[in-house]
mmCIF file of C-alpha atoms and ligand atoms in Angstrom:
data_model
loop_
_atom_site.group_PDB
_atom_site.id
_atom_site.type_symbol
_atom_site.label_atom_id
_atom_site.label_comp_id
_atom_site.label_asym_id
_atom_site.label_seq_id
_atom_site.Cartn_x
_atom_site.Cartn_y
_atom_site.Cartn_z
ATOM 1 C CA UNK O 1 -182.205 -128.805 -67.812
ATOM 2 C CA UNK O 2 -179.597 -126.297 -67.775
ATOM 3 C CA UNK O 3 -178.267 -123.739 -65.846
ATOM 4 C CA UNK O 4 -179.119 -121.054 -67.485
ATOM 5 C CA UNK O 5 -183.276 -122.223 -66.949
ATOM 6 C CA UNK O 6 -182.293 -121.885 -62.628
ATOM 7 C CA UNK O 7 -181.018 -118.238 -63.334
ATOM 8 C CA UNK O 8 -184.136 -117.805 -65.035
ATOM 9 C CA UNK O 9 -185.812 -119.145 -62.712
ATOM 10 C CA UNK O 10 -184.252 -116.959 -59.896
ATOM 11 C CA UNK O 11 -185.121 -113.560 -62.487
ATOM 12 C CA UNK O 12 -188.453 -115.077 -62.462
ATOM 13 C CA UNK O 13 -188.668 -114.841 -58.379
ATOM 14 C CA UNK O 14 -186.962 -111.511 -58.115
ATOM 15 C CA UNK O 15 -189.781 -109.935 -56.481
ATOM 16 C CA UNK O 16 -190.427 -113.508 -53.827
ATOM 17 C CA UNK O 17 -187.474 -113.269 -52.852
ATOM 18 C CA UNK O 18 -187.782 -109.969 -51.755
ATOM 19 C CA UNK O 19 -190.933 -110.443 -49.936
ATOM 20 C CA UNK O 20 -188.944 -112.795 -48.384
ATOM 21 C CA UNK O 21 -185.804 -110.387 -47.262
ATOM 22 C CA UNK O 22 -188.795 -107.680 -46.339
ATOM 23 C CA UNK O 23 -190.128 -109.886 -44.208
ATOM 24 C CA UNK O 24 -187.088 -111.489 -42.450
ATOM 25 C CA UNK O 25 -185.466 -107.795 -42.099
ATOM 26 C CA UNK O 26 -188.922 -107.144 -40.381
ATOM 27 C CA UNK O 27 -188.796 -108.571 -37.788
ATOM 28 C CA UNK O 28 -187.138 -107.789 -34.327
ATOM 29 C CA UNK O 29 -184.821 -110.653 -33.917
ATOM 30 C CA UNK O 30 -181.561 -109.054 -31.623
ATOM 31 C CA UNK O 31 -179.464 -112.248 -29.750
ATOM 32 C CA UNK O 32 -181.106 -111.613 -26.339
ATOM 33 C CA UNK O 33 -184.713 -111.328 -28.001
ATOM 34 C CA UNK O 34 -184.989 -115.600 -27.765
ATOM 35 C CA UNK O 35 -188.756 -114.855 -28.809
ATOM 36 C CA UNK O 36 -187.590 -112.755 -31.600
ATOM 37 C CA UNK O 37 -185.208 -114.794 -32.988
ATOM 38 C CA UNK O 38 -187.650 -118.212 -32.694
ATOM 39 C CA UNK O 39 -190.280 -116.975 -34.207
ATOM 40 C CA UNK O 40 -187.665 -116.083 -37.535
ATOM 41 C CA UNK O 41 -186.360 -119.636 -37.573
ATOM 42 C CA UNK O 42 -189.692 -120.799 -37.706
ATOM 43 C CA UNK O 43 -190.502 -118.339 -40.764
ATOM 44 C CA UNK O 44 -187.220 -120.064 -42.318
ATOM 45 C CA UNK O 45 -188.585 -123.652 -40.967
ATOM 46 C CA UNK O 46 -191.760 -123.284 -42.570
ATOM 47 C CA UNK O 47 -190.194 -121.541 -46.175
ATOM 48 C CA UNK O 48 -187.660 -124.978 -45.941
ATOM 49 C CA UNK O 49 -190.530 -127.529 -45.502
ATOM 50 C CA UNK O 50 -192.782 -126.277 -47.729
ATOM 51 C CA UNK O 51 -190.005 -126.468 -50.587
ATOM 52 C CA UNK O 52 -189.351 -130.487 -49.237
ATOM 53 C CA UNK O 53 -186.199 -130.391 -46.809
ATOM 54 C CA UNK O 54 -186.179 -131.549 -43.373
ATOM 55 C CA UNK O 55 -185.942 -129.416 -40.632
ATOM 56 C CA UNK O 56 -185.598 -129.780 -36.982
ATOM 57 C CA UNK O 57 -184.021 -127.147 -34.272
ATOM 58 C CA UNK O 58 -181.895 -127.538 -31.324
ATOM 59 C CA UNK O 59 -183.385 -125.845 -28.418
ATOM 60 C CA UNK O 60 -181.258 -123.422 -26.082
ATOM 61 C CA UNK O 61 -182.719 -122.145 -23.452
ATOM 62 C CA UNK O 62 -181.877 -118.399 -23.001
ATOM 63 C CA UNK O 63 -180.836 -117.582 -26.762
ATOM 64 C CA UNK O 64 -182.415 -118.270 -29.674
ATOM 65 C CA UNK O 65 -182.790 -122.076 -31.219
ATOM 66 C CA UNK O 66 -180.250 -123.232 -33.562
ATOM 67 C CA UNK O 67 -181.896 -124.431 -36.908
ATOM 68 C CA UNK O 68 -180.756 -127.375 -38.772
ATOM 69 C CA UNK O 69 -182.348 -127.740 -42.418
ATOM 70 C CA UNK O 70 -181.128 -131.188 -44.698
ATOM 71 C CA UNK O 71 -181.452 -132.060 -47.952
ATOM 72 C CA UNK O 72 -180.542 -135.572 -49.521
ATOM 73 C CA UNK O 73 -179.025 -138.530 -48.528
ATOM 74 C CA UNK O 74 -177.222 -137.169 -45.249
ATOM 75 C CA UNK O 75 -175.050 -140.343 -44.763
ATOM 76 C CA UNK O 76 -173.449 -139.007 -47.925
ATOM 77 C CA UNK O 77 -170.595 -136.431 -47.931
ATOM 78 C CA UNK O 78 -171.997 -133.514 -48.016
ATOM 79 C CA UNK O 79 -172.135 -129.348 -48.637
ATOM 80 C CA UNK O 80 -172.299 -127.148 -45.796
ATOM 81 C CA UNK O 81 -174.568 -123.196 -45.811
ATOM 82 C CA UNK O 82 -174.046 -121.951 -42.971
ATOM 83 C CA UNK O 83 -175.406 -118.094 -41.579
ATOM 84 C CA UNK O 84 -176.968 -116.797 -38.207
ATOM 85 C CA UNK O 85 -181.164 -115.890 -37.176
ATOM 86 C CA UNK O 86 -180.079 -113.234 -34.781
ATOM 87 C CA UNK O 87 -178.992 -109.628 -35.372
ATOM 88 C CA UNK O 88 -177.260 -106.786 -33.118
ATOM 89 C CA UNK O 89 -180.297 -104.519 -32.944
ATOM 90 C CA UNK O 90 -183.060 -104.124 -30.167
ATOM 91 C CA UNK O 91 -186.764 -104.267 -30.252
ATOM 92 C CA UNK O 92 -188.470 -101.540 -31.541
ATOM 93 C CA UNK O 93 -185.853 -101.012 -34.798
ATOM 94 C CA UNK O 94 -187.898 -102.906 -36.857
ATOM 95 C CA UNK O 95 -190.927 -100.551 -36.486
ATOM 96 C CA UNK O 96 -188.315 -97.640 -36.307
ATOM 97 C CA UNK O 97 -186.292 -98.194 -39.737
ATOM 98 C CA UNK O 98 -188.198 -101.133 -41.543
ATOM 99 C CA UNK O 99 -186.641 -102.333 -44.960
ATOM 100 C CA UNK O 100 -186.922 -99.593 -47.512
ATOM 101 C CA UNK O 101 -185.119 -99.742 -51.173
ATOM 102 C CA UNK O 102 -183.725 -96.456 -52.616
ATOM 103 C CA UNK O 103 -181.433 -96.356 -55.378
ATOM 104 C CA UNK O 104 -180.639 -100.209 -55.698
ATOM 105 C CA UNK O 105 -180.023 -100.328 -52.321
ATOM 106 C CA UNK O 106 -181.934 -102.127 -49.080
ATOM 107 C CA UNK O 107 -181.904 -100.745 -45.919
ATOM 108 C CA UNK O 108 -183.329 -101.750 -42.731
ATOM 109 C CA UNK O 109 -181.823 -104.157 -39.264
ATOM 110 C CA UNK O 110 -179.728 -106.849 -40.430
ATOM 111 C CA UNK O 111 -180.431 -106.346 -44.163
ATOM 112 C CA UNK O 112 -177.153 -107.236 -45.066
ATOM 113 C CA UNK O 113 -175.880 -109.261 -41.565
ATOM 114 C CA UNK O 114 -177.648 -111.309 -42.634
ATOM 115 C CA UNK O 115 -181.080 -111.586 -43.831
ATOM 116 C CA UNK O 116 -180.231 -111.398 -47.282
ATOM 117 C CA UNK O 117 -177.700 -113.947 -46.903
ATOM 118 C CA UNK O 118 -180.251 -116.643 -45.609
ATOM 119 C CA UNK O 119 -183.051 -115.332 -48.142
ATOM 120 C CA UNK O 120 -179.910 -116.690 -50.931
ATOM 121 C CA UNK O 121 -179.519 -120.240 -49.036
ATOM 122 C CA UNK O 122 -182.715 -120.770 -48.662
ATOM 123 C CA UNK O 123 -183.455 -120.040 -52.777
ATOM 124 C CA UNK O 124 -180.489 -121.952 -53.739
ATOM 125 C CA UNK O 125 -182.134 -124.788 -51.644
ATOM 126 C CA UNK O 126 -185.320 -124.607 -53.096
ATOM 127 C CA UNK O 127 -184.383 -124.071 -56.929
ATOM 128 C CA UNK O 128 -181.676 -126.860 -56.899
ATOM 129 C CA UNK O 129 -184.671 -129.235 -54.939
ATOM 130 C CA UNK O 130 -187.347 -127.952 -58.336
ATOM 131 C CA UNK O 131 -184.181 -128.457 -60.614
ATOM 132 C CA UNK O 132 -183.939 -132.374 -59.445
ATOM 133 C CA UNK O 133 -180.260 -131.864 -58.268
ATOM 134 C CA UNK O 134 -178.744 -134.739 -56.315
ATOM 135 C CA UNK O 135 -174.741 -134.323 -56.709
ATOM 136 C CA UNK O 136 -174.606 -133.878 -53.079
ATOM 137 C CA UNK O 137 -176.813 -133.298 -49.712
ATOM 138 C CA UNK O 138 -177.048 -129.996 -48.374
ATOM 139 C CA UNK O 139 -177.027 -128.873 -44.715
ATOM 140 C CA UNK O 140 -177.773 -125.942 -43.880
ATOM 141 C CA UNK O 141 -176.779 -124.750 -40.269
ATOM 142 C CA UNK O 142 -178.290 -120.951 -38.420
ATOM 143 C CA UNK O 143 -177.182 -120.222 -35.358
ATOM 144 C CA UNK O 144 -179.459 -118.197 -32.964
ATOM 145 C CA UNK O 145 -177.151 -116.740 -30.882
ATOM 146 C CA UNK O 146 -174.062 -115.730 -33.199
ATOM 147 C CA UNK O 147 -173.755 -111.818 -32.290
ATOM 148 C CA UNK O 148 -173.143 -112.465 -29.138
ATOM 149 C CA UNK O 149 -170.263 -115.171 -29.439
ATOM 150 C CA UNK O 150 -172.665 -118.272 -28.521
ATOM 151 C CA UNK O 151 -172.169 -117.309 -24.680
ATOM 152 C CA UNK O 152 -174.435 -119.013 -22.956
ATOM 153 C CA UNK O 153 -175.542 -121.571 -25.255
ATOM 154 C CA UNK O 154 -173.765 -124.595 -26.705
ATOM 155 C CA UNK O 155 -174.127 -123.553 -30.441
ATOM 156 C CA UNK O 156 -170.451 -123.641 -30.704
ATOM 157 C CA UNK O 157 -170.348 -127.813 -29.891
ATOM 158 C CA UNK O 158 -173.606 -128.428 -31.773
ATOM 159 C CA UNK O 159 -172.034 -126.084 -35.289
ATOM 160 C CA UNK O 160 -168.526 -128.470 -34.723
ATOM 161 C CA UNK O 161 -170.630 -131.947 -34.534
ATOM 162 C CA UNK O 162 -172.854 -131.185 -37.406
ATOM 163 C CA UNK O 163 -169.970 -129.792 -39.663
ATOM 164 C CA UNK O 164 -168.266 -132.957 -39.190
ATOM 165 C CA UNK O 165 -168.410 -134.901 -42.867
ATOM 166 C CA UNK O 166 -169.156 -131.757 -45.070
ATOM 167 C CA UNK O 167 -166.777 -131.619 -48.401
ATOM 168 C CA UNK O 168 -166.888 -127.830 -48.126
ATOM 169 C CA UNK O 169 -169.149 -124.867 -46.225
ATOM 170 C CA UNK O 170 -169.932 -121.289 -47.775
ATOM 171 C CA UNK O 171 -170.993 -119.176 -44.959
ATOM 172 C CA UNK O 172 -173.747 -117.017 -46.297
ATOM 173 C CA UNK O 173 -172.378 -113.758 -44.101
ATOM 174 C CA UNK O 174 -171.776 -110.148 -44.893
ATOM 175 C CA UNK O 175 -170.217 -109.799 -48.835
ATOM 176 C CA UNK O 176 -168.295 -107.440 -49.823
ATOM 177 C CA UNK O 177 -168.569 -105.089 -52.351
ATOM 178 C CA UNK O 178 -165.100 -105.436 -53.746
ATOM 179 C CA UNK O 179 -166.222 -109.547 -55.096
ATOM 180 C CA UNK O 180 -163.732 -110.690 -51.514
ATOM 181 C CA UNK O 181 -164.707 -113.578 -50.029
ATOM 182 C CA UNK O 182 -163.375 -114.243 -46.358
ATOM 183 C CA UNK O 183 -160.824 -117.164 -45.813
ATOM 184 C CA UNK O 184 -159.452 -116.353 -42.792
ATOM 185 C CA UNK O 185 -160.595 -114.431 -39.779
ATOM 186 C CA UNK O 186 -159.404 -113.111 -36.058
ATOM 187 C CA UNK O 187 -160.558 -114.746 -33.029
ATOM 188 C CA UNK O 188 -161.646 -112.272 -30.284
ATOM 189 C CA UNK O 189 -162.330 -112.044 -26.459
ATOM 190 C CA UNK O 190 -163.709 -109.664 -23.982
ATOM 191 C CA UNK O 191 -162.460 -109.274 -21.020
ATOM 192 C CA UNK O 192 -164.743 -107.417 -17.879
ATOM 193 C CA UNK O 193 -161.965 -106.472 -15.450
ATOM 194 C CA UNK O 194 -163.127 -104.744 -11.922
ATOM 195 C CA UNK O 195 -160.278 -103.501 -9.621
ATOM 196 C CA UNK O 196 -161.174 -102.978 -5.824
ATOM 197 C CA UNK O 197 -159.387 -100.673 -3.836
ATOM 198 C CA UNK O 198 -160.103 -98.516 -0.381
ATOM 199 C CA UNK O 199 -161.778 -95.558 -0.298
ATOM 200 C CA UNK O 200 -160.956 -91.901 1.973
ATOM 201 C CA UNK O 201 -161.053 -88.728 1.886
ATOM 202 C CA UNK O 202 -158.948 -86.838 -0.207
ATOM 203 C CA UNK O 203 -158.713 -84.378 2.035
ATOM 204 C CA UNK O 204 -158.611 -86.093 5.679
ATOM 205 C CA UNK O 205 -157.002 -88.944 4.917
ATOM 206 C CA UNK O 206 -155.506 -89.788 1.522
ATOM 207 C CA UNK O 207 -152.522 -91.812 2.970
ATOM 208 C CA UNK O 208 -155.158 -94.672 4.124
ATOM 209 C CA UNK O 209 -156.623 -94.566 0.412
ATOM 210 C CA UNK O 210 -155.723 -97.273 -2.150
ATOM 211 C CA UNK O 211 -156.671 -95.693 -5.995
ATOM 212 C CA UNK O 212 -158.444 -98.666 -7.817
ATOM 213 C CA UNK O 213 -158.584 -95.636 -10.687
ATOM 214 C CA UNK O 214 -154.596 -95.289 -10.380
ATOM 215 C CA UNK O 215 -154.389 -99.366 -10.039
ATOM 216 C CA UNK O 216 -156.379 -99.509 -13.309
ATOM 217 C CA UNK O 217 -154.163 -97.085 -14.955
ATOM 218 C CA UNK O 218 -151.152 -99.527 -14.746
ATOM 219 C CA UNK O 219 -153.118 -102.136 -15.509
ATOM 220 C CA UNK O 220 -154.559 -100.757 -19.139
ATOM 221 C CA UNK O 221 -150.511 -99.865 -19.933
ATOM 222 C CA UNK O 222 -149.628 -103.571 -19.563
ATOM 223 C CA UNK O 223 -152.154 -104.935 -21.209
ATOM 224 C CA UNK O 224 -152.034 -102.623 -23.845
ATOM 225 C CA UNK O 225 -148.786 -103.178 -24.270
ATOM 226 C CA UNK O 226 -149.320 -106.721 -25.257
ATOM 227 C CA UNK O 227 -150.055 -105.184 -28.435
ATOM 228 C CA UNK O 228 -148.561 -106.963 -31.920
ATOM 229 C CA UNK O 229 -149.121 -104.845 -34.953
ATOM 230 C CA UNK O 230 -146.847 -107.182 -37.161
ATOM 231 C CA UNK O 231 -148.410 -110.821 -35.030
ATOM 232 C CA UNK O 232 -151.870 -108.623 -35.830
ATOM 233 C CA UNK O 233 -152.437 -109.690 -32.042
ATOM 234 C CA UNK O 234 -154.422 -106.355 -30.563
ATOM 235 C CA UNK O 235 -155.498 -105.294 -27.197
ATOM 236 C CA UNK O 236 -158.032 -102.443 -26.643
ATOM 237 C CA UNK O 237 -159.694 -101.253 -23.419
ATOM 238 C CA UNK O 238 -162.302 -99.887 -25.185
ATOM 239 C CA UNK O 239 -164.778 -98.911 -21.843
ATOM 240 C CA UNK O 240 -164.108 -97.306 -18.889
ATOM 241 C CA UNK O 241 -165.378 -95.910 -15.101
ATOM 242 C CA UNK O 242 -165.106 -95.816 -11.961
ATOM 243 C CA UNK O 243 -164.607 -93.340 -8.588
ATOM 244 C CA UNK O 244 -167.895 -91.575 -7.612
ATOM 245 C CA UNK O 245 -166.576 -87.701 -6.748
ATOM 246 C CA UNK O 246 -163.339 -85.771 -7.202
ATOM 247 C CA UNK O 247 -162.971 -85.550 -3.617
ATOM 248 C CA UNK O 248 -162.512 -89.324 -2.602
ATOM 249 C CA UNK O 249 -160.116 -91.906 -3.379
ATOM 250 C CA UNK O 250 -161.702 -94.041 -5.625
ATOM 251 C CA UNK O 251 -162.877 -97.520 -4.265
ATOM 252 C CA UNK O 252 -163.414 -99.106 -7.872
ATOM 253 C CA UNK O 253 -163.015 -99.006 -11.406
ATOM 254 C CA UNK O 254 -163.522 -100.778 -13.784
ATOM 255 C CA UNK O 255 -162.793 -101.520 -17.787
ATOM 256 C CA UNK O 256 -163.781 -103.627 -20.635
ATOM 257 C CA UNK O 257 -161.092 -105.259 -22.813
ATOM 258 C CA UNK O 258 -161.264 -106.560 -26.428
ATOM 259 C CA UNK O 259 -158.714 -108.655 -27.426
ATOM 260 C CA UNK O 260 -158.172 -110.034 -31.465
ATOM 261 C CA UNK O 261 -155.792 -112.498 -32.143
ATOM 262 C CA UNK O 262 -155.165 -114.544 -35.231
ATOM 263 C CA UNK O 263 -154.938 -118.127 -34.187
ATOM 264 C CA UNK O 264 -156.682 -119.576 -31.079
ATOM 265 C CA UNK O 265 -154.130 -120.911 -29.385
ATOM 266 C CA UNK O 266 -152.742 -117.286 -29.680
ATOM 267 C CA UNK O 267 -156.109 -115.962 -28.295
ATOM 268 C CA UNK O 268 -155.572 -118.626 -25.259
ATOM 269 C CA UNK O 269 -151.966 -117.644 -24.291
ATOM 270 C CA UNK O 270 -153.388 -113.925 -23.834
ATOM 271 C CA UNK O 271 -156.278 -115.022 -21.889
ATOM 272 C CA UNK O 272 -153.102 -115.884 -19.241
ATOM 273 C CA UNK O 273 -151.149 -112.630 -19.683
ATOM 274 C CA UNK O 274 -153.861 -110.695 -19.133
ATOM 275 C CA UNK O 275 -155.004 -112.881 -16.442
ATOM 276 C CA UNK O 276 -151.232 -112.355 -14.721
ATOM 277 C CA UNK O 277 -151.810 -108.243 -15.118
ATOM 278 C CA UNK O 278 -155.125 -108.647 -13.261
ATOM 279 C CA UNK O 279 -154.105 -110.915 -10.634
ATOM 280 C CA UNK O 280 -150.807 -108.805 -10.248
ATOM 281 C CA UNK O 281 -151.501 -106.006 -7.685
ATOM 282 C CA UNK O 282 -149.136 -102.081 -8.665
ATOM 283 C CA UNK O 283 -150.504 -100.642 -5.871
ATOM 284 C CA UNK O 284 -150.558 -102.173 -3.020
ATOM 285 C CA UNK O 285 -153.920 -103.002 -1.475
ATOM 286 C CA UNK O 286 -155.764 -103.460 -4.377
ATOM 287 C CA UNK O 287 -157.260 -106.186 -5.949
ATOM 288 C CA UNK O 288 -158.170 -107.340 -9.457
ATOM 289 C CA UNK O 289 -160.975 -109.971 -10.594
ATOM 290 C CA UNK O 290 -161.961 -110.602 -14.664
ATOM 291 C CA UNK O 291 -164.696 -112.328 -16.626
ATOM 292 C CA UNK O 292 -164.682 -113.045 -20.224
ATOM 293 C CA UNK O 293 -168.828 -112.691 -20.816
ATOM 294 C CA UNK O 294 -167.888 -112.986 -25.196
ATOM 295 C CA UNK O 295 -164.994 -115.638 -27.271
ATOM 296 C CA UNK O 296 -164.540 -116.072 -30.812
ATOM 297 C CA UNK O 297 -162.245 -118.631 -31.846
ATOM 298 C CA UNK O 298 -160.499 -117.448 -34.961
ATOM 299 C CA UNK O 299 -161.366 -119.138 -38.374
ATOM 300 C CA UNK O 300 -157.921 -120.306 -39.541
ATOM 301 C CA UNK O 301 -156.556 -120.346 -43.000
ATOM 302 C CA UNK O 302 -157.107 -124.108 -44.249
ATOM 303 C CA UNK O 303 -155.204 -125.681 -47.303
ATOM 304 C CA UNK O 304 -158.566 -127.200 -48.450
ATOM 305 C CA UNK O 305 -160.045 -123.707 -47.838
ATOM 306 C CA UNK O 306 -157.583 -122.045 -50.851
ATOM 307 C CA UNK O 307 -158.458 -125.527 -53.131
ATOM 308 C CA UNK O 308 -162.247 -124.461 -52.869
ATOM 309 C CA UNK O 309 -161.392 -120.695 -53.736
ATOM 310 C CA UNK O 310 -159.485 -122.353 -56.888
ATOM 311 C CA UNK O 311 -162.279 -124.282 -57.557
ATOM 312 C CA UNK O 312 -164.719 -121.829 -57.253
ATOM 313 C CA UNK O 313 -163.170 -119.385 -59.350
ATOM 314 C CA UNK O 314 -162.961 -122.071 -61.943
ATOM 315 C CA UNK O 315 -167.065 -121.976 -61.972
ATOM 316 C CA UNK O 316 -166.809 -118.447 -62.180
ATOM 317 C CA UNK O 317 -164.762 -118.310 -64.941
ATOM 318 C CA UNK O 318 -166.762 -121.163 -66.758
ATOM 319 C CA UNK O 319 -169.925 -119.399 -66.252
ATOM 320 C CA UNK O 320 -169.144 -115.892 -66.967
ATOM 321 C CA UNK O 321 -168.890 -114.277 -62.811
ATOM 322 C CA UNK O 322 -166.782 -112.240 -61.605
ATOM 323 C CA UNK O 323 -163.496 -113.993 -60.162
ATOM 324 C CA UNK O 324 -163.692 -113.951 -56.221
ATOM 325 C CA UNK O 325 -160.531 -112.605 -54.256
ATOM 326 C CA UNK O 326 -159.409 -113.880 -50.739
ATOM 327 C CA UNK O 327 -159.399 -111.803 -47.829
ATOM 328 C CA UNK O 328 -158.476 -112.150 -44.446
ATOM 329 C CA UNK O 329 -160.488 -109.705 -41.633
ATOM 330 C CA UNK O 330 -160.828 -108.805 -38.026
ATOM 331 C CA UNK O 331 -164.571 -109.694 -37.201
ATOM 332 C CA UNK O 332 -164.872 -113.034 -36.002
ATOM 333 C CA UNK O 333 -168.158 -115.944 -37.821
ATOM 334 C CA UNK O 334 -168.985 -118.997 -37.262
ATOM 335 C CA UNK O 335 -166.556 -120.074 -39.706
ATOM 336 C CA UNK O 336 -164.014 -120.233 -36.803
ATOM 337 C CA UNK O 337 -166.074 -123.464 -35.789
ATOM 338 C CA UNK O 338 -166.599 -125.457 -39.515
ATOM 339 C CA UNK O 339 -162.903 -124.825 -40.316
ATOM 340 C CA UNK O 340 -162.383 -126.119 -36.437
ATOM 341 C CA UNK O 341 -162.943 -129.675 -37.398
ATOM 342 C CA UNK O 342 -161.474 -129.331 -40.434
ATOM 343 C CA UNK O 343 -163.915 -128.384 -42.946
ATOM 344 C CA UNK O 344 -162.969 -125.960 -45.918
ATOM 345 C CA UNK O 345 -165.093 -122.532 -45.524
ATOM 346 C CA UNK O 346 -165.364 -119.485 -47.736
ATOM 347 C CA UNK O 347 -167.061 -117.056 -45.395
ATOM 348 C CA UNK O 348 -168.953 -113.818 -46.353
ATOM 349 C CA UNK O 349 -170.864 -114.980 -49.438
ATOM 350 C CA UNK O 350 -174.156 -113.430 -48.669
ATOM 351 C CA UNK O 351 -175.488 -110.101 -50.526
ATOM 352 C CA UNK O 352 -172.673 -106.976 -50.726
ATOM 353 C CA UNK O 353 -173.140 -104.379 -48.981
ATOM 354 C CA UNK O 354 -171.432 -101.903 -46.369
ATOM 355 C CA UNK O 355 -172.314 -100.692 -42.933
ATOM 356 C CA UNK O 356 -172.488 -103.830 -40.891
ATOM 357 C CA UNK O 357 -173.887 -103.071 -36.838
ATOM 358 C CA UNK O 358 -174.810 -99.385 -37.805
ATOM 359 C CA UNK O 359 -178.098 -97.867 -38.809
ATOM 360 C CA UNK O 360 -176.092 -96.815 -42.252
ATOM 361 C CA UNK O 361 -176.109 -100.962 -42.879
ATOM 362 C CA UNK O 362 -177.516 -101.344 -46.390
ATOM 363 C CA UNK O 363 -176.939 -104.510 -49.641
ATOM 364 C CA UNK O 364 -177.025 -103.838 -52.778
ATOM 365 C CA UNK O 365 -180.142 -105.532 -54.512
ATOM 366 C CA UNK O 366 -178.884 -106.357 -57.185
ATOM 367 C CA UNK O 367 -176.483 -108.745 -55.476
ATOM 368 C CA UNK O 368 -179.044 -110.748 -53.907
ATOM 369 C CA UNK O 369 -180.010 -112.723 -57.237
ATOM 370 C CA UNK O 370 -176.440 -112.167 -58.739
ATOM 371 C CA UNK O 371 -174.789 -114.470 -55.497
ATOM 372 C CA UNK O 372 -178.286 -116.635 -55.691
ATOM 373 C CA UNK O 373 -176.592 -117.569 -59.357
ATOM 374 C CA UNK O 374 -173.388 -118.027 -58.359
ATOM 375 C CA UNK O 375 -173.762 -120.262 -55.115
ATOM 376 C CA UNK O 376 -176.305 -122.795 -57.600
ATOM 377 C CA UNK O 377 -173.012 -122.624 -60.263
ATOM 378 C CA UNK O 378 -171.183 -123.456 -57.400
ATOM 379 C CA UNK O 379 -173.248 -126.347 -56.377
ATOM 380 C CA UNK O 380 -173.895 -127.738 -59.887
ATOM 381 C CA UNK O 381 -170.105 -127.688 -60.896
ATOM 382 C CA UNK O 382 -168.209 -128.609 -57.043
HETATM 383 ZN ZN1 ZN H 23 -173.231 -111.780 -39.136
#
């Protein structure tokens, strides 16, 4: 059989697979919705046995079960999909803005980050399994908790020890519209920083106050000052508060920091400095405590990473695609964690689309069965 039968295979199943995305899009399924986001990896779970792959899930307890799908010989090197269950939204936008298509494009909670992006791994799965492929296994790897930085699960370890042996992974993320594909991302930290200070009067007795507003105020200069445009190392406090009235000297304040940085260790050495600024006290009296409730490692540029882009673009060429371009972004994926251990990753190959975390979020359709082609030319020809 040849290629050309799978792409009309995936013309024929146009309108399944988006039944499919409907569904999956559907569905309330934000990172602290555990419920939410089970019940859609057991949609996925049942769509992946039914077609013949094995599928088991490791359990975390407060966010949402990490599915592992296989098919093939597993002690054989093999291909890595990887993508996320779990979307930004909150219950109730499902109901509120459910998937609608206007003008070639679908809109609706996590259409394009990244419903459509599984509904495209899970086809290629199925169509190569009906085709009889065997050139390599497949594993295919969605986290439950990815929004949200894996805190409080151990997705991260679980992602690194399963990636470990894979020839190459395509992370089925957010496409762009201009053909990009993603081979290098920042890392990126929060950073919940509360100042204490003493209260008075402002009136009475300001002399026995201690400003945790004025305290801050230093603070947010010298971290913000860490700031490298050219390193494309960034500090931002994006969130502040604190005082109660006008007429006191405010007891507390405090600010949320996000930090991106382009290589981990990088990310680690301004976890310190920004530690220092906190612990260091400008006024005296005051003190500073932090918590870091979110971390991204950063997905680093990989030699093997540019050989796959070569190679892919090869298959594009051969069978008539668009070429793919590199790009390097800001928003961290789980990509940080397969090209961690070494494995070469080209990140954001899920439908194209624009609006990512907003209610403007939308794909293009068209892209769905376009990328569904190109990922099975990609797996016939690696
Ligand atoms: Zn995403």
């Amino acid at each position: 059989m040849e290629l050309t039968t799978i792409y009309e295979r995936i013309d024929a199943n146009r309108q399944h697979m988006l039944d499919l995305w409907q569904e999956l899009v559907n569905a309330d399924c934000g990172s602290y919705n555990k419920a939410g986001v089970d019940a859609v990896g057991k949609r996925v779970a049942a769509f992946l046995e039914e077609n013949g792959m094995t599928v088991r899930f490791h359990t975390c307890e407060t966010r949402g079960n990490l599915l592992i799908a296989e098919y093939g010989d597993m002690t054989k090197p093999f291909v890595l999909f990887v993508g996320h269950l779990d979307t930004v939204f909150k219950d109730g936008t499902a109901a509120e803005r459910p998937f609608t298509i206007r003008d070639g494009k679908a809109y609706g909670p996590g259409v394009l980050d990244m419903k459509g992006g599984i509904v495209i791994a899970l086809y290629v799965m199925k169509l190569l399994k009906e085709w009889g492929y065997a050139k390599y296994p497949i594993k295919l790897i969605l986290a439950g908790d990815e929004e949200v930085g894996h805190a409080g699960s151990d997705a991260v370890a679980v992602i690194q020890e399963e990636s470990k042996g894979a020839v190459a992974a395509f992370n089925f993320e957010t496409g762009f519209m201009d053909n990009s594909v993603v081979i290098e991302r920042k890392g990126a930290f929060h950073a919940a920083i509360d100042v204490a200070g003493i209260g008075a009067h402002a009136g009475n007795n300001p002399k026995d106050g201690r400003s945790a507003i004025r305290e801050m105020a230093h603070k947010i200069l010298a971290m913000e000052a860490l700031t490298d445009f050219d390193m494309g190392n960034t500090v931002n406090v994006g969130v502040i508060s604190g005082g109660t009235v006008a007429n006191a000297v405010p007891e507390h304040c405090r600010a949320t920091v996000d930090v991106r940085f382009t290589s981990t260790e990088w990310g680690r050495q301004y976890m310190e400095k920004i530690k220092e600024i906190v612990e260091h006290s400008y006024v005296d009296g005051t003190t500073g405590t932090m918590n870091v409730p979110f971390w991204f490692n950063a997905m680093s540029r990989l030699d093997g990473t540019m050989k796959l882009l070569e190679r892919v673009n090869a298959i594009m060429h051969q069978e008539g695609f668009a070429p793919v371009t590199a790009k390097s972004v800001g928003g961290g994926s789980d990509s940080a964690y397969t090209t961690s251990v070494g494995v070469p990753t080209l990140c954001a190959m899920g439908v194209q689309g624009a609006g990512n975390h907003t209610v403007h979020e939308w794909a293009d359709i068209e892209s769905l069965f376009t990328r569904t082609k190109m990922m099975t030319a990609i797996m016939m020809h690696l």
